Coordinates of C-alpha atoms and ligand atoms in Angstrom, one line a residue:
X30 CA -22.1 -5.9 -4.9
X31 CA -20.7 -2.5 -4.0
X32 CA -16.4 -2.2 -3.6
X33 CA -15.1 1.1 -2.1
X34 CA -11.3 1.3 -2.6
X35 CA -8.9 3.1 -0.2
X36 CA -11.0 1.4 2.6
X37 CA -8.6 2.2 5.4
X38 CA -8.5 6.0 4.1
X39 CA -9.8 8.9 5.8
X40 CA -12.3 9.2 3.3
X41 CA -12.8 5.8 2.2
X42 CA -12.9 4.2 5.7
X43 CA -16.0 7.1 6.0
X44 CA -17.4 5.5 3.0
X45 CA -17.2 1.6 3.9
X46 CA -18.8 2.6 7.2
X47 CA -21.8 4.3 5.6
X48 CA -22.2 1.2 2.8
X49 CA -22.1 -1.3 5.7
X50 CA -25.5 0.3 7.0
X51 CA -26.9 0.2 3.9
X52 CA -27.5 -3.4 3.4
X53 CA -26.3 -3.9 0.3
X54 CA -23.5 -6.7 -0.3
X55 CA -20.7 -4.5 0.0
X56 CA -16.6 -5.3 0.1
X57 CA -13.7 -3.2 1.5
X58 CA -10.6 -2.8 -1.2
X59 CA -7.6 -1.7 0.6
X60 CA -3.8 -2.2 -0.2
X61 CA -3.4 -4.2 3.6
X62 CA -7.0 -6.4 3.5
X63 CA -8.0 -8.0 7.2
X64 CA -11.2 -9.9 7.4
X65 CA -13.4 -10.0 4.6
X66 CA -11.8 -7.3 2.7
X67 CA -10.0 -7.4 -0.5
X68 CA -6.7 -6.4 -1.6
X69 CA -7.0 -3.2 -3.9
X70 CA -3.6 -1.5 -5.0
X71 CA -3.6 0.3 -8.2
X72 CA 0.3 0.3 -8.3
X73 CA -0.2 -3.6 -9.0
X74 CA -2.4 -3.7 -11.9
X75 CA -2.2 -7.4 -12.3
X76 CA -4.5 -8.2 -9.4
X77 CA -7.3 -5.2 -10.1
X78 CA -9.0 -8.0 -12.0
X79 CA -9.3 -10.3 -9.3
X80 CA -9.7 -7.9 -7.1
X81 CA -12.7 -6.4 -9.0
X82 CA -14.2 -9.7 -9.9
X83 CA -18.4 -10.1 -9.1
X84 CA -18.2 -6.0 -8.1
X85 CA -20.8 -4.5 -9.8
X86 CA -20.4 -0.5 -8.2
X87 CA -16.8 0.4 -8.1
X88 CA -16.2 3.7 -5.9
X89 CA -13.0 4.6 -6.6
X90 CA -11.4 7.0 -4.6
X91 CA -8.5 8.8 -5.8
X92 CA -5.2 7.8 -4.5
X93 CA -3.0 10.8 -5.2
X94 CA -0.6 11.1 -3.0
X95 CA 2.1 10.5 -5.7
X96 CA 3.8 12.4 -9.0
X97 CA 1.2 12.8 -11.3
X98 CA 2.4 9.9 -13.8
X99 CA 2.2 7.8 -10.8
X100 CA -1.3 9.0 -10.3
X101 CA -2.6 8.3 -13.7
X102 CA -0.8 5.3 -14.1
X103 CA -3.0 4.1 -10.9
X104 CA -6.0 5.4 -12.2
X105 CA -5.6 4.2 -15.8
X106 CA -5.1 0.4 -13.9
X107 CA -8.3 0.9 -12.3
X108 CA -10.7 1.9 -15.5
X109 CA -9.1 -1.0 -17.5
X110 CA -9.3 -3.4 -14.7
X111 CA -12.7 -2.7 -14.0
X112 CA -13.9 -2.6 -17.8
X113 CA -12.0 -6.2 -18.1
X114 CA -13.8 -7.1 -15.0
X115 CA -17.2 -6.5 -16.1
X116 CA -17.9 -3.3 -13.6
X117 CA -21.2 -1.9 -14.1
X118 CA -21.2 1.6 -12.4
X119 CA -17.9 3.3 -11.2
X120 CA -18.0 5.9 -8.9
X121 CA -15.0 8.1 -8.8
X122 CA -14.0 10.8 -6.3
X123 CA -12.4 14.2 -7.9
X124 CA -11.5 17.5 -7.8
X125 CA -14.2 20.7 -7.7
X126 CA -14.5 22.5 -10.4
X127 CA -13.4 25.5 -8.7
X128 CA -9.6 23.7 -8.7
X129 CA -9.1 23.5 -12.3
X130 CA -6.2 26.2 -11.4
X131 CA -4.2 23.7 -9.1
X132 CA -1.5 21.2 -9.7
X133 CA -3.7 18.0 -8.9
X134 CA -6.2 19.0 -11.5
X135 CA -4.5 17.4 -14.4
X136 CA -4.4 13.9 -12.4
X137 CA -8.1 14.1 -11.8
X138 CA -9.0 15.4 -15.4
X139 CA -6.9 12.8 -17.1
X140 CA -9.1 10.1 -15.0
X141 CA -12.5 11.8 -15.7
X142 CA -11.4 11.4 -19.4
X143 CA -10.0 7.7 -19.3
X144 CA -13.6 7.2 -17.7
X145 CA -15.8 8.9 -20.0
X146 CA -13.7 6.3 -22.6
X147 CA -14.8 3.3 -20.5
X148 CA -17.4 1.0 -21.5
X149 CA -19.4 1.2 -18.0
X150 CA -21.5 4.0 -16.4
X151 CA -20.1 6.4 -14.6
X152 CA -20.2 8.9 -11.8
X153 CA -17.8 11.6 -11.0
X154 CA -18.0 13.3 -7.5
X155 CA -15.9 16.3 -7.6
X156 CA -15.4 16.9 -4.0
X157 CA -14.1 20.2 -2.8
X158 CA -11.4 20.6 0.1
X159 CA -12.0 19.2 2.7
X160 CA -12.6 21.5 6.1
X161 CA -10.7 19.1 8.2
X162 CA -7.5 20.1 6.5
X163 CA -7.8 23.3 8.1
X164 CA -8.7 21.7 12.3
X165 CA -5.1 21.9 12.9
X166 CA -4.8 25.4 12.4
X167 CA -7.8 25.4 14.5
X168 CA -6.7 23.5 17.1
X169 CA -3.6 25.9 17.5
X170 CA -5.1 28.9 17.3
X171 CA -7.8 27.7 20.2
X172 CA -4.2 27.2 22.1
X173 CA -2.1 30.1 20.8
X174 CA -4.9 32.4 20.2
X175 CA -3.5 33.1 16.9
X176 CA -5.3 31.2 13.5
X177 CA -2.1 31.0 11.3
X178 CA -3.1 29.5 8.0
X179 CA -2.3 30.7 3.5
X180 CA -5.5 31.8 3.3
X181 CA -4.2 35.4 2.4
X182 CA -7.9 37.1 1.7
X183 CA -9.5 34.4 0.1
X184 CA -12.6 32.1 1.1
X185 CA -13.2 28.5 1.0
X186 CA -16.4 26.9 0.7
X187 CA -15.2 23.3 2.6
X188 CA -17.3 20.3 2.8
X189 CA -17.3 17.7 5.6
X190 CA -15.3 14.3 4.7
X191 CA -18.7 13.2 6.6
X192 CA -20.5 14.5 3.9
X193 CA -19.0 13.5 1.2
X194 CA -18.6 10.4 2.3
X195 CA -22.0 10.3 2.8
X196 CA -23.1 11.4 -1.0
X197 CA -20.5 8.9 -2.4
X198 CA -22.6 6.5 -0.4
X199 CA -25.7 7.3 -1.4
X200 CA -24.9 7.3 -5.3
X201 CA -22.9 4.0 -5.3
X202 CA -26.0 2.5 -3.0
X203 CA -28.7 4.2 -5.5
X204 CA -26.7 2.4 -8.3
X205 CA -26.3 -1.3 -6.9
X206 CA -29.9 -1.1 -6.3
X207 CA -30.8 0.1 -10.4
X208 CA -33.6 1.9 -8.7
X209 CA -33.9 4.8 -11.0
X210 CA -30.6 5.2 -10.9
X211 CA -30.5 8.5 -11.9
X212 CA -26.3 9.1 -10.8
X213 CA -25.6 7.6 -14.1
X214 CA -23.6 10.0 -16.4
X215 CA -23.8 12.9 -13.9
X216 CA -20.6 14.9 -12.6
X217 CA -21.5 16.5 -9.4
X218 CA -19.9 19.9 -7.6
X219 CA -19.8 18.7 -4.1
X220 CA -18.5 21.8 -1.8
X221 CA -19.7 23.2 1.0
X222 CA -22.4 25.7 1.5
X223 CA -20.5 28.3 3.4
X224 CA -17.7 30.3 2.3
X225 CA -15.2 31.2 5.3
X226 CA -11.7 33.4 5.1
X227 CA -9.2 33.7 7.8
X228 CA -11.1 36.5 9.7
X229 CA -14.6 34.6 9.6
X230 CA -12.7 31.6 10.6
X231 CA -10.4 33.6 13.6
X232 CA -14.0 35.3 14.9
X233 CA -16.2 32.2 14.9
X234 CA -13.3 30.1 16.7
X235 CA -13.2 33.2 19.4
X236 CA -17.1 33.1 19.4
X237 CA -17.1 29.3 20.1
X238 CA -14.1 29.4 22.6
X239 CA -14.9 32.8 24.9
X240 CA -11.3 34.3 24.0
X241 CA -9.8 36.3 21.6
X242 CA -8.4 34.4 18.1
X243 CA -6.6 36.9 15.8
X244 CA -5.9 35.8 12.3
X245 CA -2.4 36.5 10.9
X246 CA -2.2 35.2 7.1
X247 CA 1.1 33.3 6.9
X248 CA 2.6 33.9 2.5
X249 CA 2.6 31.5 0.4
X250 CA 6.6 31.6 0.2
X251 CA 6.7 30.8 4.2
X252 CA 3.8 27.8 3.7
X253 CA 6.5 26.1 1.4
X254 CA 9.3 26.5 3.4
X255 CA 7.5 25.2 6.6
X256 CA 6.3 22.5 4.7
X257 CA 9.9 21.5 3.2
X258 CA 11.4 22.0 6.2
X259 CA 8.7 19.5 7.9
X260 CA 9.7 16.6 5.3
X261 CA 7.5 16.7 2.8
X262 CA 8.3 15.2 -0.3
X263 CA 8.6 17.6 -3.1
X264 CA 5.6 17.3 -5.1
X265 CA 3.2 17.4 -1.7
X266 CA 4.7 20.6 -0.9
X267 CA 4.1 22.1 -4.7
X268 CA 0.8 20.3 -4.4
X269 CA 0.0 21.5 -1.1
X270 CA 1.2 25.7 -1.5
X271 CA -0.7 25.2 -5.0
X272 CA -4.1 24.4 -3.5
X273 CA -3.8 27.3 -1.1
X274 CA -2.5 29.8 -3.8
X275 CA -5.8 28.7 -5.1
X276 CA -7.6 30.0 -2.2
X277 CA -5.2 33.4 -1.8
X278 CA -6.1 33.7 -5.7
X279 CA -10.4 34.0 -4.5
X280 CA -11.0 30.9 -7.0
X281 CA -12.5 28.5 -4.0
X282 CA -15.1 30.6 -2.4
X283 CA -18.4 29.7 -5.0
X284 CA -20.8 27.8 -2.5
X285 CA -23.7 26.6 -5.6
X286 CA -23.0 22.9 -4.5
X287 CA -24.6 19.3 -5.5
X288 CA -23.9 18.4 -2.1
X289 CA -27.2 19.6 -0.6
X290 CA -29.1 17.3 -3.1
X291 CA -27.3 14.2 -2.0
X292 CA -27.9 14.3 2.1
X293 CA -30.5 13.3 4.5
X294 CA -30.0 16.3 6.1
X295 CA -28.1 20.4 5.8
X296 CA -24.4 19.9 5.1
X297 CA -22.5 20.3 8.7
X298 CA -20.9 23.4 8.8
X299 CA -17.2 23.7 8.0
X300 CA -17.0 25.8 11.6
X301 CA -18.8 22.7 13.7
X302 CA -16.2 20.7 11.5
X303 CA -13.4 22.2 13.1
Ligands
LIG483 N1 -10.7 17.1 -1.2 C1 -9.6 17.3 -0.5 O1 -9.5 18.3 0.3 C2 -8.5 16.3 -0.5 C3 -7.4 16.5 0.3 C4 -6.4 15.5 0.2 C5 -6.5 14.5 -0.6 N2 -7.6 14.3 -1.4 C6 -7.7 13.2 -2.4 O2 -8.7 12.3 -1.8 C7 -8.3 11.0 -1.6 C8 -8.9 10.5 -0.3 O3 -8.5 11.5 0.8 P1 -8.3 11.0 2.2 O4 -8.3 12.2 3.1 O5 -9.1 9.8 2.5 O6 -6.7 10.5 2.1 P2 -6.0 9.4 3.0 O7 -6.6 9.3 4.4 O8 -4.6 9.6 2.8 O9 -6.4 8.0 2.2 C9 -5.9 7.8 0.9 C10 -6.1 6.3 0.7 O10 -5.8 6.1 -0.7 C11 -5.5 4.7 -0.8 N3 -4.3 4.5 -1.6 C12 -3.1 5.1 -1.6 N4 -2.3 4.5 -2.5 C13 -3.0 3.6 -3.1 C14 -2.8 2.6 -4.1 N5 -1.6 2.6 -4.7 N6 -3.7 1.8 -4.5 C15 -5.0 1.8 -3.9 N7 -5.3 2.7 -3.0 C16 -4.3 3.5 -2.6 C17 -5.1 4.2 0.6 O11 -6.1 3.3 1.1 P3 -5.7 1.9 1.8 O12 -4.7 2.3 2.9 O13 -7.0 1.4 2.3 O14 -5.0 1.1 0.8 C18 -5.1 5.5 1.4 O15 -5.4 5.2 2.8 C19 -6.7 11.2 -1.5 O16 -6.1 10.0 -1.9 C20 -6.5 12.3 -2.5 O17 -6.4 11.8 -3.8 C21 -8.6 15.2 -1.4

């Protein structure tokens, strides 16, 4: 039996959807279960063993919208819960390789590492950003005809969610079934195949819309105060400025991607994303 946590996630929920057409047994973990679905939340570690009980392919996906401590205390719950539970296979989503510069990295490595520890196999996805974090920009600059985003001159090689989800999909589904289950082990670089900066993104949106998008970088020190002054609690706006001083910085443009390898068909395009 396959269990993908964070169910009612944007990623997860993507996930779920994709193991439900696979027709393997497969259960939803989320923190508010309806139906069949179980309750999964790491912050009470008591009931991850119940939870996990007769799962054989755990995808995990991260749930790091928290203080780091926070985060690996989740995380920590999880590999012990599923060790105790008897968990053959867990799948867990990361962080590219290309973020080992931003804040969330040390979350995600700690967890590859309490992994690798772990007495089951093991497969890390490290995902890269995700292009739908930049559709609002998108949509705004279709409307204002101005693409404001803290891109500064850097690039970003995004992946789909769809894709991702996709891959995680594939590997848990490839594992449940012990058919060659070659996932076993393996950490793979999952970002997108295209590498797009402000301008690329500004002339592709004017292409697709028949009207003229300009780009206009907005600094790093204006991100964080819109993003304080929009509520954010403290360590999402660190969090948030840090992954796009990761992308001013040139560290997120490398396309060489595991993604490819993983889908039925070419990885959608970050620009047909947005
Ligand atoms: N690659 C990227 O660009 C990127 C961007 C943002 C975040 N992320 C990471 O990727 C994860 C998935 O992204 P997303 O877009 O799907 O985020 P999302 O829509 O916010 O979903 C995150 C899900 O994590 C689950 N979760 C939160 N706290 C939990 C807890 N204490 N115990 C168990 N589950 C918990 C929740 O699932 P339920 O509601 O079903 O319980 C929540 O819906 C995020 O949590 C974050 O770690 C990646």
């Amino acid at each position: 039996m396959i269990m993908v946590t964070g169910a009612s996630g944007a990623l997860g929920s993507l996930i779920a959807a994709k193991l439900a057409a696979s027709g393997r047994e497969v259960v939803a973990g989320t923190r508010r279960p309806t139906g069949s679905a179980r309750r999964v939340d790491f912050d009470a570690p008591d009931s991850l063993a119940e939870a996990f009980g007769g799962v054989d392919v755990l995808v995990a996906v991260s749930a790091g919208f928290a203080e780091d401590d926070v985060v690996i205390a989740r995380h920590r719950a999880v590999v012990e819960a599923a060790a105790n539970a008897g968990v053959r296979q867990v799948v867990y989503t990361s962080l590219t390789g290309a973020g080992e510069h931003m804040s969330i990295a040390p979350a995600h490595r700690a967890t590859e590492r309490l992994l690798a520890a772990a007495p089951f196999a093991v497969t890390v996805l490290r995902n890269g950003l995700y292009a739908e974090l930049l559709s609002q920009a998108a949509e705004q600059a279709v409307a204002t005809g101005v693409l404001t985003l803290p891109l500064g001159g850097g690039k970003v090689a995004a992946a789909a969610r769809e894709d991702l989800a996709e891959a995680a999909a594939r590997v848990a589904v490839e594992a449940d079934a012990q058919v060659d289950n070659a996932h076993r082990g393996r950490v793979y670089e999952l970002v997108g195949s295209e590498a797009l900066g402000g301008e690329d993104l500004a002339s592709a949106l004017s292409a697709e819309h028949g009207k003229e998008i300009a780009y206009a970088p907005l600094s790093l020190g204006d991100f964080r105060a819109a993003l304080t002054a929009a509520g954010l609690p403290p360590f999402q706006v660190a969090h948030t400025v840090s992954v796009f001083a990761n992308v001013n910085a040139g560290f997120m443009g490398g396309t060489e991607s595991d993604l490819p390898g993983l889908l039925a068909g070419a990885p959608r395009r970050a620009i047909d994303v947005l």
